[in-house]
mmCIF file of C-alpha atoms in Angstrom:
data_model
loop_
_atom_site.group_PDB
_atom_site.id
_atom_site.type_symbol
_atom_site.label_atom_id
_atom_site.label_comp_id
_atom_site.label_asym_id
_atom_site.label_seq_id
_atom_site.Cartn_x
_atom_site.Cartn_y
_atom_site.Cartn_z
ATOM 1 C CA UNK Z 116 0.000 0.000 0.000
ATOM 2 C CA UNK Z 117 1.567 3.589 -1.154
ATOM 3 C CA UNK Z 118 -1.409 5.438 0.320
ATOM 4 C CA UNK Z 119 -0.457 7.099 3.951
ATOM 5 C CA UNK Z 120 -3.168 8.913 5.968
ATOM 6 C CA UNK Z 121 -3.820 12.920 5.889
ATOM 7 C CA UNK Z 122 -4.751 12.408 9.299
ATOM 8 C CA UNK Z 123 -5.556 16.560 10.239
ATOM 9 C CA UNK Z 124 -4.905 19.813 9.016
ATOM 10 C CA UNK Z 125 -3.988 23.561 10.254
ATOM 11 C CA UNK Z 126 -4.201 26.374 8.286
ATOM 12 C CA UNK Z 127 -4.807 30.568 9.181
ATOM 13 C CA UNK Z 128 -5.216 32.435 6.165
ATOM 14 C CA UNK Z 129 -6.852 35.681 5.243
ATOM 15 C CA UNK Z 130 -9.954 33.861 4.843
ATOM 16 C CA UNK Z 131 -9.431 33.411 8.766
ATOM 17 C CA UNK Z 132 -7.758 31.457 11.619
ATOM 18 C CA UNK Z 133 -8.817 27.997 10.746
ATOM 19 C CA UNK Z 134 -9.145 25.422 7.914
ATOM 20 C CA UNK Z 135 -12.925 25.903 8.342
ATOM 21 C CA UNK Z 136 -13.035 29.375 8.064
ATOM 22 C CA UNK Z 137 -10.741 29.486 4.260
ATOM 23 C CA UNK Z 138 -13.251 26.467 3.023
ATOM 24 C CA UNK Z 139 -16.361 28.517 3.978
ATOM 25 C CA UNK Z 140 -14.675 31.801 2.311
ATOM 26 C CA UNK Z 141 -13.479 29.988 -0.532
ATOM 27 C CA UNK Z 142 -17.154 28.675 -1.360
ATOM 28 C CA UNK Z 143 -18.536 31.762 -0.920
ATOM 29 C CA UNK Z 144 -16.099 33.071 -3.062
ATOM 30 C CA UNK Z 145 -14.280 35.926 -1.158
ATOM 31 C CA UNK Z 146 -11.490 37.867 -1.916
ATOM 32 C CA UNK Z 147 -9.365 38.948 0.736
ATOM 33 C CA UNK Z 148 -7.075 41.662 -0.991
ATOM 34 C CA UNK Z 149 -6.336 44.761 0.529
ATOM 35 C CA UNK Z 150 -3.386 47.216 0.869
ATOM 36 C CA UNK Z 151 -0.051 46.960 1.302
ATOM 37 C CA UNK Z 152 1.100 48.615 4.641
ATOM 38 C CA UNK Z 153 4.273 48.429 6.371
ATOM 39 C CA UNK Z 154 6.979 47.310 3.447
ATOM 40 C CA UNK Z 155 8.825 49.995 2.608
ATOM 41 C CA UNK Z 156 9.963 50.463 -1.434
ATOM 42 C CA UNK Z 157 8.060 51.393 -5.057
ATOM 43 C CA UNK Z 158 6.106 48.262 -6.221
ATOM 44 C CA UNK Z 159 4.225 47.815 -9.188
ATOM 45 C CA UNK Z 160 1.486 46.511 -6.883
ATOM 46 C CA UNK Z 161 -0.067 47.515 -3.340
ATOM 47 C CA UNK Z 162 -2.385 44.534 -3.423
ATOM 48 C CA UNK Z 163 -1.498 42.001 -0.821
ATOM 49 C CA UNK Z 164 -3.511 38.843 1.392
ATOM 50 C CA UNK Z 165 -2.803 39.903 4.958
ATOM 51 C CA UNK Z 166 -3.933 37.850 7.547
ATOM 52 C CA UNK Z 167 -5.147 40.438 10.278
ATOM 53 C CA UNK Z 168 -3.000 41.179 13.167
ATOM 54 C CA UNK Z 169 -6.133 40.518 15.472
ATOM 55 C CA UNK Z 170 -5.634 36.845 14.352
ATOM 56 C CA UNK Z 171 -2.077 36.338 14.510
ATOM 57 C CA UNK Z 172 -0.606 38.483 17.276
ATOM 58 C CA UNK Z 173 2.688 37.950 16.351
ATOM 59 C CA UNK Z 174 6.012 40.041 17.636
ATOM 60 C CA UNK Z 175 8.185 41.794 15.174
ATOM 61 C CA UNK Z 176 10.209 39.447 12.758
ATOM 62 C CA UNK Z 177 8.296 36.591 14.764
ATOM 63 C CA UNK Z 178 5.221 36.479 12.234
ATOM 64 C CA UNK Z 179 6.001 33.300 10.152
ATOM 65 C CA UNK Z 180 7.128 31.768 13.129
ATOM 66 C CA UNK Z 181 3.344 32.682 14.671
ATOM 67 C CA UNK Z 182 1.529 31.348 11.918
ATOM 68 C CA UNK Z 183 3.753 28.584 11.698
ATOM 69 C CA UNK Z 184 3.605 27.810 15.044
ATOM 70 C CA UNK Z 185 -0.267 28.202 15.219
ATOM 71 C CA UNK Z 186 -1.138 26.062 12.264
ATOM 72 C CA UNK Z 187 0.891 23.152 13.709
ATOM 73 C CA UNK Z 188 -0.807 22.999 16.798
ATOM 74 C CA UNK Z 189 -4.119 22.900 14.517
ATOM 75 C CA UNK Z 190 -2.907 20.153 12.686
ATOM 76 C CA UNK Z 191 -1.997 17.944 16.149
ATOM 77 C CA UNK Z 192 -5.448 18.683 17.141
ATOM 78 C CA UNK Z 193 -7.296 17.731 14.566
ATOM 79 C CA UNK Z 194 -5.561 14.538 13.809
ATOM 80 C CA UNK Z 195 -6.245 13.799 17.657
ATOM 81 C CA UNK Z 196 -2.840 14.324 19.045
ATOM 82 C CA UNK Z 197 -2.095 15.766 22.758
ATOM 83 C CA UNK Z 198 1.660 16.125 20.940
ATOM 84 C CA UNK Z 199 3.877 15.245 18.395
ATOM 85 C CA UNK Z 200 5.090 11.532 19.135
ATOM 86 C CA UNK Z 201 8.355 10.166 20.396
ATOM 87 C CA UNK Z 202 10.568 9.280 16.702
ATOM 88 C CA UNK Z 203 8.329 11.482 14.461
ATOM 89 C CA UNK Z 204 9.320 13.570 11.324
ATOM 90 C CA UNK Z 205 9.240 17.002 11.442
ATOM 91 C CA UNK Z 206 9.111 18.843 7.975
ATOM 92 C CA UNK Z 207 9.633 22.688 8.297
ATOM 93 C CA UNK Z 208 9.332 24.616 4.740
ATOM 94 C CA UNK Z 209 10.092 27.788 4.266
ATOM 95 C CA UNK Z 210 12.530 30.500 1.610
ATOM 96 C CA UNK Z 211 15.669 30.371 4.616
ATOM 97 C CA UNK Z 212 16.128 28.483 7.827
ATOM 98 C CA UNK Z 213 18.469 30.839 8.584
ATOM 99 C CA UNK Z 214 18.437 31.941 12.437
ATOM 100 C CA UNK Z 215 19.805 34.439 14.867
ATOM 101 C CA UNK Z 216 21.112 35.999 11.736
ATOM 102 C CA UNK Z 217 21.379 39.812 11.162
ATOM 103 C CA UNK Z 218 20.565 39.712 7.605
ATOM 104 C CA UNK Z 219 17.433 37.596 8.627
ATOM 105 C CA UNK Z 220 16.658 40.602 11.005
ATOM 106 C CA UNK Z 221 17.233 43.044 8.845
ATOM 107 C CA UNK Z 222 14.488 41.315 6.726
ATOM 108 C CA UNK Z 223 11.809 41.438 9.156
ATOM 109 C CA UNK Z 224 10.173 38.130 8.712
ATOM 110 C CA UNK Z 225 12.040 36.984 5.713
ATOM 111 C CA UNK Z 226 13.549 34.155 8.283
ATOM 112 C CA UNK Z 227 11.590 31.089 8.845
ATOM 113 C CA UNK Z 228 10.321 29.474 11.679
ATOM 114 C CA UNK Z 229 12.736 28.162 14.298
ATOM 115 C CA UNK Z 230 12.769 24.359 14.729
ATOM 116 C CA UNK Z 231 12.833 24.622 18.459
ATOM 117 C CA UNK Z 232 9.693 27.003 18.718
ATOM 118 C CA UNK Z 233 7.458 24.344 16.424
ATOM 119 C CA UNK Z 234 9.235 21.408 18.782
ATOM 120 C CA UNK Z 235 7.754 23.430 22.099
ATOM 121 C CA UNK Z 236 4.902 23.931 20.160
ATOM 122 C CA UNK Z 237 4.351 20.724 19.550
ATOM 123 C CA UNK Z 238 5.413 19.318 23.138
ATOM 124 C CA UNK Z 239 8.299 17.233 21.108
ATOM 125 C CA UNK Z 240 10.750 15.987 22.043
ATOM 126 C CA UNK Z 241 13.727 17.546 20.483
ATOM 127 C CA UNK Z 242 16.350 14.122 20.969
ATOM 128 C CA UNK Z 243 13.700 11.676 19.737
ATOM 129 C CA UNK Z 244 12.409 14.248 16.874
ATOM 130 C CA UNK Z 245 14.088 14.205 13.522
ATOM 131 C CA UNK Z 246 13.897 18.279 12.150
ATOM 132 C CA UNK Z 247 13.992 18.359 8.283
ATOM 133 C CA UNK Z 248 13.972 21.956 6.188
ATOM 134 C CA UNK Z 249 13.404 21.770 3.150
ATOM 135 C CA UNK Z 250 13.269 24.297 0.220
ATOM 136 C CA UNK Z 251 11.674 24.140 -3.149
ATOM 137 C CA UNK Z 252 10.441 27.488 -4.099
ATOM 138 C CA UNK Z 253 6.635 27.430 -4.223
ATOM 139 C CA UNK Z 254 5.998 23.893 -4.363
ATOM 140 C CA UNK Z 255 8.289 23.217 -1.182
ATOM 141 C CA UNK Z 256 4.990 22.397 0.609
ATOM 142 C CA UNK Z 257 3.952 19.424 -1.842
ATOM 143 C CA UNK Z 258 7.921 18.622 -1.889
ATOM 144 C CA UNK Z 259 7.211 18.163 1.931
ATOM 145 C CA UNK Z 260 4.567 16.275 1.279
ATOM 146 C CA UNK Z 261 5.978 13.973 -1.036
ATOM 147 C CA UNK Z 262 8.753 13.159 0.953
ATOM 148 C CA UNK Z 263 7.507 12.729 4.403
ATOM 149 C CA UNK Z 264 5.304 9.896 2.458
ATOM 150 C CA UNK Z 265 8.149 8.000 1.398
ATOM 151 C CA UNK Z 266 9.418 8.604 4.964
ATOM 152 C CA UNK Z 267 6.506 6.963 6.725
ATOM 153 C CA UNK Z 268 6.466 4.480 3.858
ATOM 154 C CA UNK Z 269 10.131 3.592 4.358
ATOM 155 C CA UNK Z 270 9.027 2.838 7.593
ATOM 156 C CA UNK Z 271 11.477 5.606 9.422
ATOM 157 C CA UNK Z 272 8.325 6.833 11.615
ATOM 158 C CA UNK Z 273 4.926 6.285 11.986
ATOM 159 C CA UNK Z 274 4.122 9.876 12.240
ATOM 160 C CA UNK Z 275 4.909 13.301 10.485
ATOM 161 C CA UNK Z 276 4.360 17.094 10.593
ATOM 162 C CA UNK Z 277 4.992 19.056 7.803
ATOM 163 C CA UNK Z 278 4.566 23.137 8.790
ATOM 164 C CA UNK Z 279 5.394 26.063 6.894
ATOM 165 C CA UNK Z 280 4.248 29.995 6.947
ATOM 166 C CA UNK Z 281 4.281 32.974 4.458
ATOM 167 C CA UNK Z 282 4.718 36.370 6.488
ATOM 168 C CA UNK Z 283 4.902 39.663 4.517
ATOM 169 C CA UNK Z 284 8.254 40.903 4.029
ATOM 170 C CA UNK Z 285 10.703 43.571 2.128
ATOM 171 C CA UNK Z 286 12.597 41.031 0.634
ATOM 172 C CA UNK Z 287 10.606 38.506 -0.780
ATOM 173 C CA UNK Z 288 8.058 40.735 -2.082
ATOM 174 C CA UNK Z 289 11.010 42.558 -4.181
ATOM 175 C CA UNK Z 290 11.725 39.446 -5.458
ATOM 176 C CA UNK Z 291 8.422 39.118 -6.997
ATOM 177 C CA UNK Z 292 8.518 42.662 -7.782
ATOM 178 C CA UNK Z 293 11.875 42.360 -9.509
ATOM 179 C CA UNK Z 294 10.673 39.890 -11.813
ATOM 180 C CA UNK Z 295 7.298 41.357 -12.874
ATOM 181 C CA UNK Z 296 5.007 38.567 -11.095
ATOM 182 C CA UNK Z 297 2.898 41.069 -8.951
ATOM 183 C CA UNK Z 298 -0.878 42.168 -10.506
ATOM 184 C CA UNK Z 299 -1.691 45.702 -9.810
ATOM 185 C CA UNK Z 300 -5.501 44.711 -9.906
ATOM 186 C CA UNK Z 301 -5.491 41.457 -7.602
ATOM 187 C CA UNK Z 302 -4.716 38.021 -9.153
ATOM 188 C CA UNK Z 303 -7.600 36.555 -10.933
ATOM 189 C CA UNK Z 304 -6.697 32.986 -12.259
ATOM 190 C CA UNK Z 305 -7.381 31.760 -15.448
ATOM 191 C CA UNK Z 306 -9.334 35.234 -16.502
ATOM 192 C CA UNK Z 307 -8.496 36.811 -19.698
ATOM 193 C CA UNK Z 308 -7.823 39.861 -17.433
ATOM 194 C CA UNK Z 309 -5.203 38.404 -15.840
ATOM 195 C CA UNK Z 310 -2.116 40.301 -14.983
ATOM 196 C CA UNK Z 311 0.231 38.287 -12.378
ATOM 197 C CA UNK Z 312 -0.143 37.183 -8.866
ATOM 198 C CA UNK Z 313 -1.053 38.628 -5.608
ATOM 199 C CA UNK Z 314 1.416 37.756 -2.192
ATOM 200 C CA UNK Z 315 -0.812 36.435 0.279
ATOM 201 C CA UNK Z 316 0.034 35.545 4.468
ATOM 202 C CA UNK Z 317 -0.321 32.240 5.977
ATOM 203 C CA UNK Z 318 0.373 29.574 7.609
ATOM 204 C CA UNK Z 319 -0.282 25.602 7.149
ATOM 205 C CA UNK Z 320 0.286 22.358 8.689
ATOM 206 C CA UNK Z 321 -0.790 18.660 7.641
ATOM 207 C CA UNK Z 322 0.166 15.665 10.014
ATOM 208 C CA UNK Z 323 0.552 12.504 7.909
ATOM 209 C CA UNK Z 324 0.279 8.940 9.706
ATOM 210 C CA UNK Z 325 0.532 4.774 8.646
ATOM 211 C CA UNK Z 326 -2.537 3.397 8.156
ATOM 212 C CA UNK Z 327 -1.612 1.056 10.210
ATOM 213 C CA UNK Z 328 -0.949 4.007 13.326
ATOM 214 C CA UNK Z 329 -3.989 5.629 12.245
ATOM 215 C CA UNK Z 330 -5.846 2.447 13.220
ATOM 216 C CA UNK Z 331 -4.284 1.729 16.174
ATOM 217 C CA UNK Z 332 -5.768 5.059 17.497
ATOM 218 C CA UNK Z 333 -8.953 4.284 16.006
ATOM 219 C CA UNK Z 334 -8.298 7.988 13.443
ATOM 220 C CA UNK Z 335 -10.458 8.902 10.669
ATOM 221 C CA UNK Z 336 -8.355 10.638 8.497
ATOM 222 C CA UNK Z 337 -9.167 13.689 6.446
ATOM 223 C CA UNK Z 338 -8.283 11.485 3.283
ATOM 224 C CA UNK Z 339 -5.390 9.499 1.994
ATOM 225 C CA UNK Z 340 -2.326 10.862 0.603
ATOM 226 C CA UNK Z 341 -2.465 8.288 -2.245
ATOM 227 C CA UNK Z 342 -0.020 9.168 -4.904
ATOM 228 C CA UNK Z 343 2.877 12.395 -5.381
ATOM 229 C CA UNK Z 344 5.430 13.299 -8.039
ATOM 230 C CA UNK Z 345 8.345 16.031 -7.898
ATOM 231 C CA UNK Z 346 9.825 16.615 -10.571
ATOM 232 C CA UNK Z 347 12.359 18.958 -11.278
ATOM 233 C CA UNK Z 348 11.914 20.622 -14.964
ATOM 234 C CA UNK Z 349 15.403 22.094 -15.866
ATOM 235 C CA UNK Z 350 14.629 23.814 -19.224
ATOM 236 C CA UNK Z 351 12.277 25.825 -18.056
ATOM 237 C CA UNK Z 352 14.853 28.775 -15.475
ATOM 238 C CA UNK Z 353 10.624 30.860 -14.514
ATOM 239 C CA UNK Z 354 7.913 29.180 -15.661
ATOM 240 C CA UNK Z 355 6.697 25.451 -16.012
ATOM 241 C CA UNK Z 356 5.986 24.172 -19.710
ATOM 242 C CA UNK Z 357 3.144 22.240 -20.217
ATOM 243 C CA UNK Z 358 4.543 19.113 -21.167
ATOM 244 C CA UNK Z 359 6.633 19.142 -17.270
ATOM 245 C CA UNK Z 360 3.446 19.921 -15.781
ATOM 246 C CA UNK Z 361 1.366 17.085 -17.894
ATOM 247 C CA UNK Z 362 4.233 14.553 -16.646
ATOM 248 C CA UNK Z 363 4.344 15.276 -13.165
ATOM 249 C CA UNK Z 364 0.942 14.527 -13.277
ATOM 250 C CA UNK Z 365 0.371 11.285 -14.967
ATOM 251 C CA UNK Z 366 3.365 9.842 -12.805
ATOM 252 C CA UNK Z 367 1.172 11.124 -9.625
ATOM 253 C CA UNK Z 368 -1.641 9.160 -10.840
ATOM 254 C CA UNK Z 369 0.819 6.316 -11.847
ATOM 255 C CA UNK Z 370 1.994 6.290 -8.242
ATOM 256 C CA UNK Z 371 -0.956 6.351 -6.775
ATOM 257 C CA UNK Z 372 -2.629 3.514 -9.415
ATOM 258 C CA UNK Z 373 -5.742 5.799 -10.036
ATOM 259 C CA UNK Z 374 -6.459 5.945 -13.712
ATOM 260 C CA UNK Z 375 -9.307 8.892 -12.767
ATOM 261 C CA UNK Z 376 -9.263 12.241 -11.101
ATOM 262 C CA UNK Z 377 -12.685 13.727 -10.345
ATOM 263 C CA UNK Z 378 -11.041 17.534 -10.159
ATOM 264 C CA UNK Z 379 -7.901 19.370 -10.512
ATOM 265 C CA UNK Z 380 -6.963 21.866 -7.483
ATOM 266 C CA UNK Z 381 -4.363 24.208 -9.964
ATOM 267 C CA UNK Z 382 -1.299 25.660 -8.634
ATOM 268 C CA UNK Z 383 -2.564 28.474 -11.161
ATOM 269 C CA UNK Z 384 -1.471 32.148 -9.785
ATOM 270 C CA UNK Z 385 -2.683 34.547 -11.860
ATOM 271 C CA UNK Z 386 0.050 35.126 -14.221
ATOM 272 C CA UNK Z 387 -1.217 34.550 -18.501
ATOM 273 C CA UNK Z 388 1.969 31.856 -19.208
ATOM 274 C CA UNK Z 389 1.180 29.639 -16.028
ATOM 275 C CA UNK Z 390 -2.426 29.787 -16.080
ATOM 276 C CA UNK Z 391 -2.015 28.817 -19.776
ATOM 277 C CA UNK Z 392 0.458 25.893 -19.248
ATOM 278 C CA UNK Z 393 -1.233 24.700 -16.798
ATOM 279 C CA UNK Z 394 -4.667 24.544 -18.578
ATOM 280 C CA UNK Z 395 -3.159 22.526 -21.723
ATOM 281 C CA UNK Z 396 -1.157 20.503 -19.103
ATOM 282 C CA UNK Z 397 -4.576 18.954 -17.402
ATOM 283 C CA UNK Z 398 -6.661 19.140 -21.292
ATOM 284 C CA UNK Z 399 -3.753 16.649 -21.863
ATOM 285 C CA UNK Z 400 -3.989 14.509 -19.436
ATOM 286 C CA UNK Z 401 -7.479 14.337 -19.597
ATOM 287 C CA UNK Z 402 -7.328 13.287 -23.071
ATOM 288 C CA UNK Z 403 -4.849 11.085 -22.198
ATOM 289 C CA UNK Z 404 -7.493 8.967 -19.646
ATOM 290 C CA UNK Z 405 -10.136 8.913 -21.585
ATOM 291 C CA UNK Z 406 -12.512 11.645 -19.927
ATOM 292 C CA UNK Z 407 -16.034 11.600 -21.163
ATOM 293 C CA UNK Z 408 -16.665 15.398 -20.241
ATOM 294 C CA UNK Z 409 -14.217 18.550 -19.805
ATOM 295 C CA UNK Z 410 -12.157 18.382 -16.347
ATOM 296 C CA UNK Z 411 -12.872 20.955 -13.938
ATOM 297 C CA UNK Z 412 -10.405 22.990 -12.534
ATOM 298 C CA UNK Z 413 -10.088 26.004 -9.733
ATOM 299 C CA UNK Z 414 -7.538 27.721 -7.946
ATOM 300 C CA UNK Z 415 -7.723 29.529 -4.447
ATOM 301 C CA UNK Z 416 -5.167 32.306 -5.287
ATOM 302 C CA UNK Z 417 -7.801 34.325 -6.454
ATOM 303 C CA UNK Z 418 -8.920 34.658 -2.351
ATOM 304 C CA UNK Z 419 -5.873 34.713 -0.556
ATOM 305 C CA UNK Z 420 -2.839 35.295 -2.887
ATOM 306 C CA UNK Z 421 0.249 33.065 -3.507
ATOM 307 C CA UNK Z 422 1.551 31.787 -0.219
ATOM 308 C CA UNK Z 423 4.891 31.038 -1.879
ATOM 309 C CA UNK Z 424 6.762 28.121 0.011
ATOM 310 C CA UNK Z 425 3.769 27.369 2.030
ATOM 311 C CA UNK Z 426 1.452 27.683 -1.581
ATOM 312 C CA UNK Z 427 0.635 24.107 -1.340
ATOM 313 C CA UNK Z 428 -0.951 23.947 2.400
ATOM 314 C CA UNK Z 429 -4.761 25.758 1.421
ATOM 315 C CA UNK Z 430 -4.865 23.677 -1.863
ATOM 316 C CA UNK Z 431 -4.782 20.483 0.276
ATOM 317 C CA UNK Z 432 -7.234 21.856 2.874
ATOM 318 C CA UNK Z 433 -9.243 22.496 -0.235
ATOM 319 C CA UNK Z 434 -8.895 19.043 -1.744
ATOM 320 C CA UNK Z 435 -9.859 17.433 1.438
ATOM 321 C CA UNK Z 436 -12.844 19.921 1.901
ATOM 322 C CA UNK Z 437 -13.824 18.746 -1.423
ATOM 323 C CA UNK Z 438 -13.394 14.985 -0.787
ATOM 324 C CA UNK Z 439 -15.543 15.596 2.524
ATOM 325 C CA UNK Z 440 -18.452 17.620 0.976
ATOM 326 C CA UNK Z 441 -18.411 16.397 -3.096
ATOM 327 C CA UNK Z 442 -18.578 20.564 -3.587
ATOM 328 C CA UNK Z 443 -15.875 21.857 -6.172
ATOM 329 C CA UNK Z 444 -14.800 24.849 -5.281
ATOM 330 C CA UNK Z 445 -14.439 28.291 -7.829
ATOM 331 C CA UNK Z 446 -12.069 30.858 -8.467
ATOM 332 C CA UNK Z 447 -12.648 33.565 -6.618
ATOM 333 C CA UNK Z 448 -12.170 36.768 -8.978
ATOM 334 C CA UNK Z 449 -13.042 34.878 -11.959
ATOM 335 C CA UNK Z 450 -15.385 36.872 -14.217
ATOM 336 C CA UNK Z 451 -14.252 36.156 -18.215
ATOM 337 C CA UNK Z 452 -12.959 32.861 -18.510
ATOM 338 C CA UNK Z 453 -9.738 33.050 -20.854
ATOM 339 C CA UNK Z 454 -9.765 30.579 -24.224
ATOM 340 C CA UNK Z 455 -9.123 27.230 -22.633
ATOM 341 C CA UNK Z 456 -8.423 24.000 -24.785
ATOM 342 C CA UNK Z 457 -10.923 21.354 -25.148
ATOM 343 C CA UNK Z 458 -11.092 18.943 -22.638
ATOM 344 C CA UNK Z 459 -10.680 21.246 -19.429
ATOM 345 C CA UNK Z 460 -13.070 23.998 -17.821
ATOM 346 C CA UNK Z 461 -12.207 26.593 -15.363
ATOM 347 C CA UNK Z 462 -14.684 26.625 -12.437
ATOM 348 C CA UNK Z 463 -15.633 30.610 -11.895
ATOM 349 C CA UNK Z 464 -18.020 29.566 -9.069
ATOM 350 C CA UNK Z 465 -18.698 25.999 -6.643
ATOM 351 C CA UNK Z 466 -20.111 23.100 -8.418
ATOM 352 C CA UNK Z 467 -21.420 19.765 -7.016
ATOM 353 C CA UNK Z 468 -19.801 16.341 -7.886
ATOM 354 C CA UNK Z 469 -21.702 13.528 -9.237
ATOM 355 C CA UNK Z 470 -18.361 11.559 -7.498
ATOM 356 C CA UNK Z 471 -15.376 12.820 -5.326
ATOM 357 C CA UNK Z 472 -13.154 10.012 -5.325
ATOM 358 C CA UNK Z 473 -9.748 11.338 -6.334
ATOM 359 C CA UNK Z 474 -8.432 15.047 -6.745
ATOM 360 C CA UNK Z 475 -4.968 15.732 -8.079
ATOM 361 C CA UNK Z 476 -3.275 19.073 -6.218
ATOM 362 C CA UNK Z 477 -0.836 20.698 -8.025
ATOM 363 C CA UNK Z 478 2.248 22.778 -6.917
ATOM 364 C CA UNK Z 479 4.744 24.733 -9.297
ATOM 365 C CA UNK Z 480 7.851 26.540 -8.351
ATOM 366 C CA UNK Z 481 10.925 28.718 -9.978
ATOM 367 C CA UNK Z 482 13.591 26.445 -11.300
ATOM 368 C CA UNK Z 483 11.238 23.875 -12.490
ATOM 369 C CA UNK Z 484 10.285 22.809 -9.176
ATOM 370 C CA UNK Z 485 7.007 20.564 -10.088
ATOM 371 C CA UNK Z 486 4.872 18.793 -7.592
ATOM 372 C CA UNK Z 487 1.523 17.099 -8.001
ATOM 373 C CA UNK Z 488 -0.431 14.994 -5.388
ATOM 374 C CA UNK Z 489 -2.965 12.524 -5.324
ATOM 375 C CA UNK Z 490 -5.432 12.727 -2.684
ATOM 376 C CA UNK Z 491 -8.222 10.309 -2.399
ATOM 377 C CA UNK Z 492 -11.256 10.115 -0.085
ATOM 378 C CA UNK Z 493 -11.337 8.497 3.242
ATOM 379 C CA UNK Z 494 -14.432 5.852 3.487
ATOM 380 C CA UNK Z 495 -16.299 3.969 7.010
#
């Protein structure tokens, strides 16, 4: 068996401090986008995500560590667990680990979380804990994911935590400044006004667990992590090309033996290339198993932005949301559907299943960093 249990979930997002509170707002299609306040420097856009200060309380340069540190402790709870056990994995994604470092302070909150305030967070135990950081530009998350499977799979642990946080900072947002990513309208995915992203706040956490621990608790699980593929695309330096994207895909499915995906949770950002790429990517592979009627499709970055590192944590609270409740999410923002190529639709507002079986999430980064995962629903 490949499959390893989602067993809970932690997220605080501009939508609001809990996974319930983004899969409410993301039905009811909300956009949180407001002004940016408190970088200083000339961007070509003021429109950011912020989650509010009233819901992360964080001190200064401590804010991914707050969101971090919050969504983690979400996660243990909802999976059931008073603490992170004795011999676990603990995945920590984020653009630097670097710590008590001046250029990190300079930065604000450019540094990520430190290991030992997610350990106390967790009540771990820092000798019997092994602390992982991992980087993949925007699809470190699904990275993460990917590879705390095969961890728990290997049979290393029987339990992991993957946590990561986007905080609002100088230095990151310059990077996306830099390279002409940032809408000055608000990121609206797959719309044929389209004009680049939008840099959202957050923090996520997922706890993954044996099925065989999981049922020695007696744990539901949110779903099963069922199948994942990273690949790493190196002709592409920016952006993904559609035939990376369309492999990293199939070899998800391949992985996880499902020859059938009921809906397609897209990395898509706002920007026209992606958006584009990724459309013919998942018209592709739809053609390729046989689908009787166009795939659907939705992203959340039209609500809360791009979380960067920690892009990949709402789209699988959204994938299990839809598992749960058979509802497909929309695209918040969406309003004229760009030309999309046969065999794939772009959902502008929710739309009930007829079956929610299997849902593919997908997770794109700079360098070619490609991730896609296979969740599937958790039954009895």
């Amino acid at each position: 068996m490949t499959a390893v249990a989602l067993a809970g979930t932690g997220l605080i997002s501009p939508l609001g401090p809990t996974p319930a509170a983004f899969w409410q707002g993301l039905l009811d299609g909300r956009r949180a986008f407001g002004e940016l306040h408190g970088i200083e420097g000339e961007f070509r856009s003021r429109v950011v995500a912020a989650v509010p200060s009233t819901d992360c309380p964080a001190p200064a340069g401590r804010r991914k560590e707050t969101l971090a540190t919050t969504a983690a402790r979400q996660a243990l709870d909802a999976a059931g667990l008073p603490a992170l056990p004795d011999g676990s994995l603990l995945v920590v994604v984020s653009q630097t680990p670097l710590l008590n470092d001046p250029r990190a302070e300079r930065n604000g909150d450019f540094a990520g979380p430190r290991p030992e305030a997610l350990l106390a967070a967790c009540r771990a135990d820092a000798r019997r804990t092994t602390v992982v950081h991992l980087s993949h530009a925007c699809a470190s998350a699904a990275f993460a994911a990917s590879f705390a499977r095969d961890w728990l799979l290997s049979g290393l642990s029987t339990t992991a935590l993957v946590v990561g946080a986007s905080a609002l900072n100088r230095y990151e947002y310059a990077s996306m400044d830099v390279v002409k990513t940032l809408s000055p309208h608000g990121a609206r995915p797959f719309d044929a006004d389209r004009d680049g992203i939008t840099v959202g706040e957050g923090g996520g956490a997922f706890v993954l667990e044996t099925p065989a621990g999981a049922r020695a608790r007696g744990h539901r699980p949110e779903a099963w992590l069922s199948g994942a593929a990273c690949l790493v695309d190196t002709s592409q330096a920016v952006a993904s090309a559609p035939d990376a994207i369309r492999d990293c895909m199939r070899a998800a499915l391949d992985d996880a033996g499902v020859r059938r995906v009921d809906y397609v949770h897209a990395h898509a950002t706002g920007t026209a290339q992606g958006d584009a790429a990724e459309a013919e990517a998942v018209a592709e592979l739809a053609l390729g198993l046989g689908a009787a009627t166009p795939l659907p499709m939705s992203s959340h970055k039209g609500a809360i932005g791009h979380l960067l590192h920690a892009s990949a944590f709402p789209g699988l609270v959204a994938a299990a949301g839809f598992l749960r409740e058979a509802w497909m999410p929309g695209t918040p923002g969406l309003r004229r559907r760009a030309p999309l190529p046969d065999g794939v639709t772009a959902l502008a507002e929710p739309l009930r299943a007829t079956t929610a079986e299997h849902v593919l999430v997908n997770s794109f980064g700079f360098s070619g960093n490609n991730a896609s995962l296979v969740l599937s629903a958790a039954h009895g």
